CSV table of C-alpha atoms in Angstrom, one decimal:
chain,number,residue,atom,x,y,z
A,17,UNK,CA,71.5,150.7,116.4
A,18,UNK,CA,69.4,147.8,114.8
A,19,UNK,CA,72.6,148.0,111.9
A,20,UNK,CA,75.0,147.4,114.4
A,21,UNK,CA,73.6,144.3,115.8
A,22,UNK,CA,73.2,142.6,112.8
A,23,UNK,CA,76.8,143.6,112.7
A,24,UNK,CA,77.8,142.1,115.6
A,25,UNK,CA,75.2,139.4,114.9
A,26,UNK,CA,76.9,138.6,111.3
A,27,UNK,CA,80.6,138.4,113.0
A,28,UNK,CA,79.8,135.6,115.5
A,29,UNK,CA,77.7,133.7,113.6
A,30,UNK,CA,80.7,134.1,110.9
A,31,UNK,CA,83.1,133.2,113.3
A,32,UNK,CA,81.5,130.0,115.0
A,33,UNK,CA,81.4,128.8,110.9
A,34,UNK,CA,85.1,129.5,111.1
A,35,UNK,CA,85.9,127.9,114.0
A,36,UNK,CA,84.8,124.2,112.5
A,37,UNK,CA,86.3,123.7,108.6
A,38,UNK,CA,83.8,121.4,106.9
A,39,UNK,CA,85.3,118.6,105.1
A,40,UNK,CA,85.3,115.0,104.4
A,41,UNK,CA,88.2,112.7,104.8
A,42,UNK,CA,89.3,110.0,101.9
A,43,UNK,CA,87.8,106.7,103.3
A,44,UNK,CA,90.4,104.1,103.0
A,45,UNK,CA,91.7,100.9,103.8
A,46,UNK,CA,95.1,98.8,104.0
A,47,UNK,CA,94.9,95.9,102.1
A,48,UNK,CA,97.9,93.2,103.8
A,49,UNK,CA,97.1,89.9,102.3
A,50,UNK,CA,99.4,87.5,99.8
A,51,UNK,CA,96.2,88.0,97.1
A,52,UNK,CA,93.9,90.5,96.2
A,53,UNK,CA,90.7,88.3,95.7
A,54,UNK,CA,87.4,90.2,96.5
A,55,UNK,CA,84.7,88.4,97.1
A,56,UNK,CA,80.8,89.5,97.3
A,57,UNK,CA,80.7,89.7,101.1
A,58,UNK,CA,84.3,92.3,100.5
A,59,UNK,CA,82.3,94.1,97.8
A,60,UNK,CA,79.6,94.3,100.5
A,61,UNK,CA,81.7,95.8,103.2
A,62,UNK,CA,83.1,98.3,100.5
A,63,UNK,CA,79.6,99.9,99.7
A,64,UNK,CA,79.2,99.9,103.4
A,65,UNK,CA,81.6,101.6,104.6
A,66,UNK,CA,81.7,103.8,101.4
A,67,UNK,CA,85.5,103.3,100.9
A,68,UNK,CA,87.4,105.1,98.1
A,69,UNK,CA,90.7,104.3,98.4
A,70,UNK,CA,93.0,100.9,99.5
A,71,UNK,CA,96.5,100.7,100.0
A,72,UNK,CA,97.3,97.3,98.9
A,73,UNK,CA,100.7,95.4,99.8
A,74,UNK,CA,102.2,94.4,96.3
A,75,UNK,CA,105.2,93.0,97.6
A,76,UNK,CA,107.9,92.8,100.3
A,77,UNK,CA,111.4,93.7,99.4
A,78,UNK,CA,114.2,92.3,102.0
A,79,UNK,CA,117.9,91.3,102.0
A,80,UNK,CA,118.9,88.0,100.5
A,81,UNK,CA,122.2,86.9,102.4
A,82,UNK,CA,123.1,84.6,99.8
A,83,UNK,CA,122.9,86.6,97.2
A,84,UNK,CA,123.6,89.4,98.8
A,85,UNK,CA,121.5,91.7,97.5
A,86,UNK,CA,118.1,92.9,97.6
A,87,UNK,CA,115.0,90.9,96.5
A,88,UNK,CA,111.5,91.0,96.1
A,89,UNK,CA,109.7,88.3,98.1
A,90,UNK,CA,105.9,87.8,98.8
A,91,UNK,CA,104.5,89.7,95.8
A,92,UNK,CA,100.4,89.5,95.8
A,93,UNK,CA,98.7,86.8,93.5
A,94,UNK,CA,95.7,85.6,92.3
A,95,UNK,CA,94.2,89.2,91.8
A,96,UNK,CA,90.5,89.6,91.4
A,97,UNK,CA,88.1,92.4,92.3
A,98,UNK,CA,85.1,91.4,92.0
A,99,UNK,CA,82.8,94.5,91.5
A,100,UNK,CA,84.6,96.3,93.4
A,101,UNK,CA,86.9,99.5,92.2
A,102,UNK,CA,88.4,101.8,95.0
A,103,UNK,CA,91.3,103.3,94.3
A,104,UNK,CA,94.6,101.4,94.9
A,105,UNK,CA,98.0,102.8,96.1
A,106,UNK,CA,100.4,100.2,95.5
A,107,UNK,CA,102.7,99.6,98.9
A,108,UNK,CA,106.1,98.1,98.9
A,109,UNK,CA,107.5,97.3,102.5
A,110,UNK,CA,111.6,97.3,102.7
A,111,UNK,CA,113.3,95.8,105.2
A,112,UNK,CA,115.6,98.3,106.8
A,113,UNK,CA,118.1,95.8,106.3
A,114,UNK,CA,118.2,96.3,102.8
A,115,UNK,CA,118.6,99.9,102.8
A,116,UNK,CA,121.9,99.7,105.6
A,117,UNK,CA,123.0,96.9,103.2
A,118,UNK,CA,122.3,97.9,99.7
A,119,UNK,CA,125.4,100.0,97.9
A,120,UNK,CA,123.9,103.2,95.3
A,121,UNK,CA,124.6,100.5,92.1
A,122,UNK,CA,122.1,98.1,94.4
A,123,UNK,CA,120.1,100.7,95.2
A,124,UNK,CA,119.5,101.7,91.6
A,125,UNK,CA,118.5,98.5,90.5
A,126,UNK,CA,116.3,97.9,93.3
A,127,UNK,CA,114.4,101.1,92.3
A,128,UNK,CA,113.9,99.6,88.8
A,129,UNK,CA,113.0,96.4,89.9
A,130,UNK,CA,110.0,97.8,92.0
A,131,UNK,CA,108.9,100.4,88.9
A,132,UNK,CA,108.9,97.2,86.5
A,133,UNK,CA,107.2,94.6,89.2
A,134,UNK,CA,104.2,97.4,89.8
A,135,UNK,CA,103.4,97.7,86.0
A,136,UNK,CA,103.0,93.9,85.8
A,137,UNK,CA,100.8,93.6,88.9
A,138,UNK,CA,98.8,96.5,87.2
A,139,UNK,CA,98.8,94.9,84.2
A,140,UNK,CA,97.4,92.1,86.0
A,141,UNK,CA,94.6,94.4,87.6
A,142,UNK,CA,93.4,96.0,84.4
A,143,UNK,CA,93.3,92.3,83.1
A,144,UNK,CA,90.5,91.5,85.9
A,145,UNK,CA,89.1,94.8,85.0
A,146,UNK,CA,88.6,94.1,81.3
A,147,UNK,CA,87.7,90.3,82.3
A,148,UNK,CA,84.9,92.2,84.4
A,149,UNK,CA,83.4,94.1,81.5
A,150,UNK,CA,83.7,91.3,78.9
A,151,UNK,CA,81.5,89.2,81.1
A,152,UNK,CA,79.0,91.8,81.4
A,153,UNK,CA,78.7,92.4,77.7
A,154,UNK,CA,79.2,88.8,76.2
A,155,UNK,CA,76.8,87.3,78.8
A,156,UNK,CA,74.2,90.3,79.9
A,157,UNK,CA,72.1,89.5,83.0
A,158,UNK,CA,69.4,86.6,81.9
A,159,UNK,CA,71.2,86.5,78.6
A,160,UNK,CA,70.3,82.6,78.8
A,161,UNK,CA,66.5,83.9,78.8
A,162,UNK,CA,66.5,86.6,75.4
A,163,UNK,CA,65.3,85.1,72.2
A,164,UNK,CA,67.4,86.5,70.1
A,165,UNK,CA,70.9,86.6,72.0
A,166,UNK,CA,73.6,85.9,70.0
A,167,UNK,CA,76.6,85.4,71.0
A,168,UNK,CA,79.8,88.0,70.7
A,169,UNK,CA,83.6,86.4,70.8
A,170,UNK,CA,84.7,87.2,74.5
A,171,UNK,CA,88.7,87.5,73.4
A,172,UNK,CA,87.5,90.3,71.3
A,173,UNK,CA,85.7,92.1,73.8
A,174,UNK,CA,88.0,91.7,76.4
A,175,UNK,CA,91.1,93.2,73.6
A,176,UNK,CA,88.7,96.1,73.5
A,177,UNK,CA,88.5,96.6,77.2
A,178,UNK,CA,91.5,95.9,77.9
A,179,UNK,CA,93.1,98.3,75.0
A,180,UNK,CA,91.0,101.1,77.0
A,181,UNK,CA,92.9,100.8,80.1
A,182,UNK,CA,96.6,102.0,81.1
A,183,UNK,CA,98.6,101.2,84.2
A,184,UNK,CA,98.3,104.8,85.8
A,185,UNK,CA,98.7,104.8,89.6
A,186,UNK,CA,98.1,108.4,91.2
A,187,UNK,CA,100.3,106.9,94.4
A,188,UNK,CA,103.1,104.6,95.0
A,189,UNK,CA,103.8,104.3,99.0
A,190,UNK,CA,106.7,103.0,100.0
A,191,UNK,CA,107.0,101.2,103.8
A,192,UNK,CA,110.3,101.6,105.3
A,193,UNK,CA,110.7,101.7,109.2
A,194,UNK,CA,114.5,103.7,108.5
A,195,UNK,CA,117.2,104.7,111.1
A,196,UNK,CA,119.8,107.5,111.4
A,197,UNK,CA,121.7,105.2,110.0
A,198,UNK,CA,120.1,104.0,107.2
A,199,UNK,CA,118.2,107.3,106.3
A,200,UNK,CA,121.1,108.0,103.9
A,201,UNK,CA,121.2,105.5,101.7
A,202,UNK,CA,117.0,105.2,102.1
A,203,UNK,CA,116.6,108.8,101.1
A,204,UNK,CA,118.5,108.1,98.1
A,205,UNK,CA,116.4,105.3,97.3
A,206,UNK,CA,113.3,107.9,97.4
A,207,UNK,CA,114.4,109.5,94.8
A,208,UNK,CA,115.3,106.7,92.4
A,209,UNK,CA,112.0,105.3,92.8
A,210,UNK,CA,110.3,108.6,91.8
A,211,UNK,CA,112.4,107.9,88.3
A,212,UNK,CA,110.1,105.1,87.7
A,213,UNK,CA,106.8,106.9,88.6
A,214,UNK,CA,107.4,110.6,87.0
A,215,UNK,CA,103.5,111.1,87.3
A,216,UNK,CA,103.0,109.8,90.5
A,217,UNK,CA,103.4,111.0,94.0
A,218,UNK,CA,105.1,108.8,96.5
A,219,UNK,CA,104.5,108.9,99.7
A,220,UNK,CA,106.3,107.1,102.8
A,221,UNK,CA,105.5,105.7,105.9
A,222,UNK,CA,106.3,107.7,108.9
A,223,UNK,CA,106.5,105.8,112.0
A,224,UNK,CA,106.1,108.0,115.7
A,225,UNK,CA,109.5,108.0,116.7
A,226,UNK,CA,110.0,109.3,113.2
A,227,UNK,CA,107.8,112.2,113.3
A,228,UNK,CA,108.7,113.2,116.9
A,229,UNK,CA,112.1,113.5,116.6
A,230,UNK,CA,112.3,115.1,113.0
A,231,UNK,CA,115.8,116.4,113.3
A,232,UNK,CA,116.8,113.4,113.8
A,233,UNK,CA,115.1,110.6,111.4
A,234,UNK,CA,114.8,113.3,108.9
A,235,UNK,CA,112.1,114.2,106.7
A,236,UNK,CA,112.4,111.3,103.2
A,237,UNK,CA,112.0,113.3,99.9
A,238,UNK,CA,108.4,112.1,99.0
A,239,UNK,CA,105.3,114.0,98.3
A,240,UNK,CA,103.4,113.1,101.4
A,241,UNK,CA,104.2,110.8,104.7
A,242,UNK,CA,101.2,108.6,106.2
A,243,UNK,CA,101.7,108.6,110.0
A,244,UNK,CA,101.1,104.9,111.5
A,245,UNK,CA,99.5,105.5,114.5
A,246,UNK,CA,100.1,102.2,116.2
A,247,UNK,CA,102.5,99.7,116.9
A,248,UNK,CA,103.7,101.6,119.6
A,249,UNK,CA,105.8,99.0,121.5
A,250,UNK,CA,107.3,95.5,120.8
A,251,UNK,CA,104.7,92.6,121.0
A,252,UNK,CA,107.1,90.7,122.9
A,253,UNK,CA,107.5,93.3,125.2
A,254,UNK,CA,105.8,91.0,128.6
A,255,UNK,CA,105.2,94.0,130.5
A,256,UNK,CA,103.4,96.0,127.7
A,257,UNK,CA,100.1,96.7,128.2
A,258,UNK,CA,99.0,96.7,124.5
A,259,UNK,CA,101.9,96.9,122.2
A,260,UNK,CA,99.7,97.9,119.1
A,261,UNK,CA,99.3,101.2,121.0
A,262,UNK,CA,97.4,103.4,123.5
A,263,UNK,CA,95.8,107.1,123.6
A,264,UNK,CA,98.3,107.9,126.0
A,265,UNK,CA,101.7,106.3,124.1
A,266,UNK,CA,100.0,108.1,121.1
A,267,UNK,CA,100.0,111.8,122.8
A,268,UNK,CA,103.7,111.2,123.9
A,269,UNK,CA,104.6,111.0,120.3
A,270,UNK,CA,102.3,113.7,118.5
A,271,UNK,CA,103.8,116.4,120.7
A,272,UNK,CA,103.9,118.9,118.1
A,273,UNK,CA,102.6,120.3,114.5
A,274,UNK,CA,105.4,121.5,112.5
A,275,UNK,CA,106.4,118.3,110.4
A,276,UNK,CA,107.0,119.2,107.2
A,277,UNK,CA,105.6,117.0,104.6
A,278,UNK,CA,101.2,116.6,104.2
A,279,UNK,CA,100.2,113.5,106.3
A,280,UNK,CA,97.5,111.3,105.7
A,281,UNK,CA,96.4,109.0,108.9
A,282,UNK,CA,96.9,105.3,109.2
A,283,UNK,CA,95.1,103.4,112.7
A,284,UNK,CA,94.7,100.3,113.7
A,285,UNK,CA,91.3,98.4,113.6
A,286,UNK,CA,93.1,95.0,114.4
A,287,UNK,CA,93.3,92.5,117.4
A,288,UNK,CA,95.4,89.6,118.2
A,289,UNK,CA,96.7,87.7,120.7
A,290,UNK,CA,100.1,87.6,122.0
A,291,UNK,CA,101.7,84.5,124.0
A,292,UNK,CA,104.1,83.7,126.4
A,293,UNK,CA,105.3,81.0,128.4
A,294,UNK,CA,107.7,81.4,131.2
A,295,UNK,CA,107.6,85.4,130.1
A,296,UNK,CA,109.2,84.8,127.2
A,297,UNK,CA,107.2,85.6,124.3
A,298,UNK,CA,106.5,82.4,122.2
A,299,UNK,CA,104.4,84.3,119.3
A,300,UNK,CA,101.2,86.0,118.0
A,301,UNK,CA,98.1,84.5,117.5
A,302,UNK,CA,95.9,86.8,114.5
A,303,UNK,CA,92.9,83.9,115.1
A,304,UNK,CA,92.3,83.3,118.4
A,305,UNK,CA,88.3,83.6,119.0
A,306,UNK,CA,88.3,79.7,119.5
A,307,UNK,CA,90.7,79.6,122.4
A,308,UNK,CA,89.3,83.1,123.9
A,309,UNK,CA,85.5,81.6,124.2
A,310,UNK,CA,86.8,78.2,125.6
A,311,UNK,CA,86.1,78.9,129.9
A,312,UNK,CA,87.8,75.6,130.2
A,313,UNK,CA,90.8,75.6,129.2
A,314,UNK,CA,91.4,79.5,129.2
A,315,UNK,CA,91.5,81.1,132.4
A,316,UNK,CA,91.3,85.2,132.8
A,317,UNK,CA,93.5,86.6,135.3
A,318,UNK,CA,93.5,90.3,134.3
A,319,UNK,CA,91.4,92.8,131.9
A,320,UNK,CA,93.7,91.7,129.2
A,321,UNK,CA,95.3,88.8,130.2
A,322,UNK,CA,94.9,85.0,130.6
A,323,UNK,CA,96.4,81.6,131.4
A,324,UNK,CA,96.0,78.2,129.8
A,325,UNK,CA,94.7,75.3,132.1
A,326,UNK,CA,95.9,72.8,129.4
A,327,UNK,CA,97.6,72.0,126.1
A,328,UNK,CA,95.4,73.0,123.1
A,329,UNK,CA,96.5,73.4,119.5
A,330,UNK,CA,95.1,76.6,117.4
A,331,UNK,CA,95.7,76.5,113.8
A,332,UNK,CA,99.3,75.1,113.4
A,333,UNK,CA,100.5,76.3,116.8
A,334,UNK,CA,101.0,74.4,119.9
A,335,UNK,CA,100.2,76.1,123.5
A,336,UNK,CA,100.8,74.5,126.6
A,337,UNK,CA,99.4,74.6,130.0
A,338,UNK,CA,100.7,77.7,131.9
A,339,UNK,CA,101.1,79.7,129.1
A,340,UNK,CA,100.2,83.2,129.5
A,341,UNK,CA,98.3,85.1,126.9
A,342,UNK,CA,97.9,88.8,126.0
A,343,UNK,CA,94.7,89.8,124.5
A,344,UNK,CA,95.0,92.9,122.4
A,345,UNK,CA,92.8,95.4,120.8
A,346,UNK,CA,91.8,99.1,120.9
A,347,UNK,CA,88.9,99.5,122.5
A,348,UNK,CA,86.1,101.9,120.6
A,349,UNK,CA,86.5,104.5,123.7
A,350,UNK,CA,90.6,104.2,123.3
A,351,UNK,CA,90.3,104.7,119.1
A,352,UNK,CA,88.1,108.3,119.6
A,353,UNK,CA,91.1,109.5,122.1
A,354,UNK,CA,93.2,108.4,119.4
A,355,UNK,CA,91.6,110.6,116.9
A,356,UNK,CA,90.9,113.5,118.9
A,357,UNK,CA,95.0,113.9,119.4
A,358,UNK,CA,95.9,113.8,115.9
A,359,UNK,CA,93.5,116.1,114.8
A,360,UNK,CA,94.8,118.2,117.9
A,361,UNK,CA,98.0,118.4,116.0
A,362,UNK,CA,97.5,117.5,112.4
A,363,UNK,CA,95.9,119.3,109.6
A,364,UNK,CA,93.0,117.4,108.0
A,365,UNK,CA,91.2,118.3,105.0
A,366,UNK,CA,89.3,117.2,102.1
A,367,UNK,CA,92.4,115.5,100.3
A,368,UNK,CA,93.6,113.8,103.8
A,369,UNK,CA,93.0,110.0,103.4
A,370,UNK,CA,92.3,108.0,106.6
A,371,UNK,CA,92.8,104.6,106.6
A,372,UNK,CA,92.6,101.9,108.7
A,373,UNK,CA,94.4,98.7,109.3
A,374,UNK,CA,93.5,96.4,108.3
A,375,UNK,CA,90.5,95.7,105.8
A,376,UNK,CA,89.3,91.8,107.1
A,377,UNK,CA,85.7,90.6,107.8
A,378,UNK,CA,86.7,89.9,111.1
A,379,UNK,CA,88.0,93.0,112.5
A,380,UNK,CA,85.2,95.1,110.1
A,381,UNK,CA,82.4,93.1,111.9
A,382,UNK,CA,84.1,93.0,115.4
A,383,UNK,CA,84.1,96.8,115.5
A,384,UNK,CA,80.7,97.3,113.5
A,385,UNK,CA,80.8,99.3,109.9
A,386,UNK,CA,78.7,102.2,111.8
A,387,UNK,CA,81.2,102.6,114.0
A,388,UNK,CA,84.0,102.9,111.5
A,389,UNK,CA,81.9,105.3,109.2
A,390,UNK,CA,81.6,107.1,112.5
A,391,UNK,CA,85.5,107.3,112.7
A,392,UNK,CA,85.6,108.8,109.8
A,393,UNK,CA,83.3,111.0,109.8
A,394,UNK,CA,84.8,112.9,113.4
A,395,UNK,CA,88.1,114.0,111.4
């Protein structure tokens, strides 16, 4: 009798264990800026929040109408890291335009274009890497203080370091918002791409509408997809309530579990401020704390919304009196129903990265770095 209760005994406690899978999601970050230039303060944030992994915008791609072909436009400068060293996906956005445009001879081009503009920009990396190094060796900490420092040549040392390093991306992720139109000639693209990266994995952005309707959008030729869970609706929408996205637009959208590529998890951590006057939308404001902590001019009229009381200028952007503004951000209750749908319907496990957008002081601080770890740590 005593046997057959630790049986029974064994088989629940076994299965309770069963019932939760243990793992820890791949901290990350998106990385949206015109440089990569981490300062102390960044470095700070990184150790934090014990990030491993960024995706970092290298450069836009969209159609030139003059030329009439594609073209790479914004690419990120004045790269420095700092102490810093999380793992970096490089991320290309294209312009749907450019794929509905683009012929296959276009198309082929592009694809070598991108492979040969991410080996310079990690050539530039590995540079600040090696420049990182050679400082520590040619000038140790209180080098100024030893007695018998001497000196090493710094273009040496850096040659050294710098010899020591390749241009070896694990992940190239490629940022397309496609159509049934387009998918086609994007797909095709996919491929070409994976040409310049045969040791690689690419991965592509899946937007909602996307992975809801499947059948439709199709399912791109990558490795893996990274489901954006926001930007659910058009900012200058004047009747949306939050067009970067809500719990509830969200569960419309992950109505099922059978997409058929791995998905790591992109949310938002973002706010801005959306304007309108006359309900039409005028713009969006990304630094707006100035205007939202003026009770003078700014007048609230809803949870989320407010009107001007008088002309003010914020940053380069003039806003009159009557103009309307949306405040918009997920709250910390709205991100944890976020969560708790996807992993309702997604698989997550120890090689699923979870990112956020996007890495910034301002949002970091606005929602607190415990509460972030905290995010990650419920997948």
């Amino acid at each position: 009798m005593k046997n057959i209760i630790f049986i029974l005994l064994f088989a629940a406690l076994n299965g309770a264990t069963c019932e939760k899978e243990e793992h820890e999601v791949v901290r990350s970050f998106c990385y949206w800026k015109t440089d990569l230039n981490f300062q102390k303060e960044d470095d700070s944030l990184i150790r934090n929040l014990k990030l491993q992994h960024m995706y970092v915008r290298f450069f836009d791609v969209d159609w030139n109408p003059y030329a009439k072909e594609p073209l790479p436009v914004a690419t990120i400068h004045d790269i420095r890291l700092n102490e810093s060293n999380p793992e970096i996906t490089p991320s290309i956005f294209i312009t749907n335009e450019v794929v509905l445009q683009s012929n296959k001879k276009q198309l082929d081009s592009l694809a070598a274009r991108i492979a040969k503009r991410v080996q310079i920009i990690g050539e530039k990396i590995n540079e600040t890497k090696a420049d990182n190094v050679a400082n520590s060796i040619v000038y140790p900490k209180d080098y100024y203080k030893q007695e018998n420092y001497k000196r090493i040549n710094y273009d040496s040392v850096k040659a050294i370091e710098l010899g020591k390093l390749k241009v070896d991306f694990k992940e190239i992720l490629i940022d397309c918002d496609w159509t049934e139109k387009s998918k086609d000639n994007y797909f095709y693209l996919l491929k070409q791409i994976k040409k310049g990266f045969p040791t690689a994995q690419i991965s592509a952005t899946i937007r909602l509408w996307q992975y809801k309707y499947a059948s439709k959008a199709g399912i791109p030729p990558v490795d893996k997809g990274l489901l954006m869970c926001y930007n659910l609706t058009k900012p200058e929408d004047f009747n949306s309530k939050n067009s970067i996205g809500t719990s509830e637009e969200l569960a419309q959208y992950i109505t099922h579990d059978q997409y058929k590529l791995k998905l790591d998890i992109a949310l938002p951590l973002y706010s801005w401020a959306v304007v309108f006057r006359g309900n039409q939308f005028k713009g969006i404001l990304s630094d707006y704390d100035q205007l939202r902590n003026d009770s003078i001019k700014l007048k609230k009229i809803s949870s989320e919304k407010y009107v001007l009381e008088d002309d003010v200028l914020i940053g380069q952007t003039y806003l009159r009196n009557g103009d309307e503004i949306r405040i918009e951000k997920i709250s910390e209750k709205e991100l944890e129903e976020m969560i708790s749908i996807v992993k309702s319907k997604i698989k997550i496990d120890n090689q699923t990265k979870v990112t956020f957008f996007s890495f910034d002081k301002k949002y970091i601080d606005d929602y607190g770095t415990q509460n972030i770890s905290s995010y990650y740590e419920s997948f």
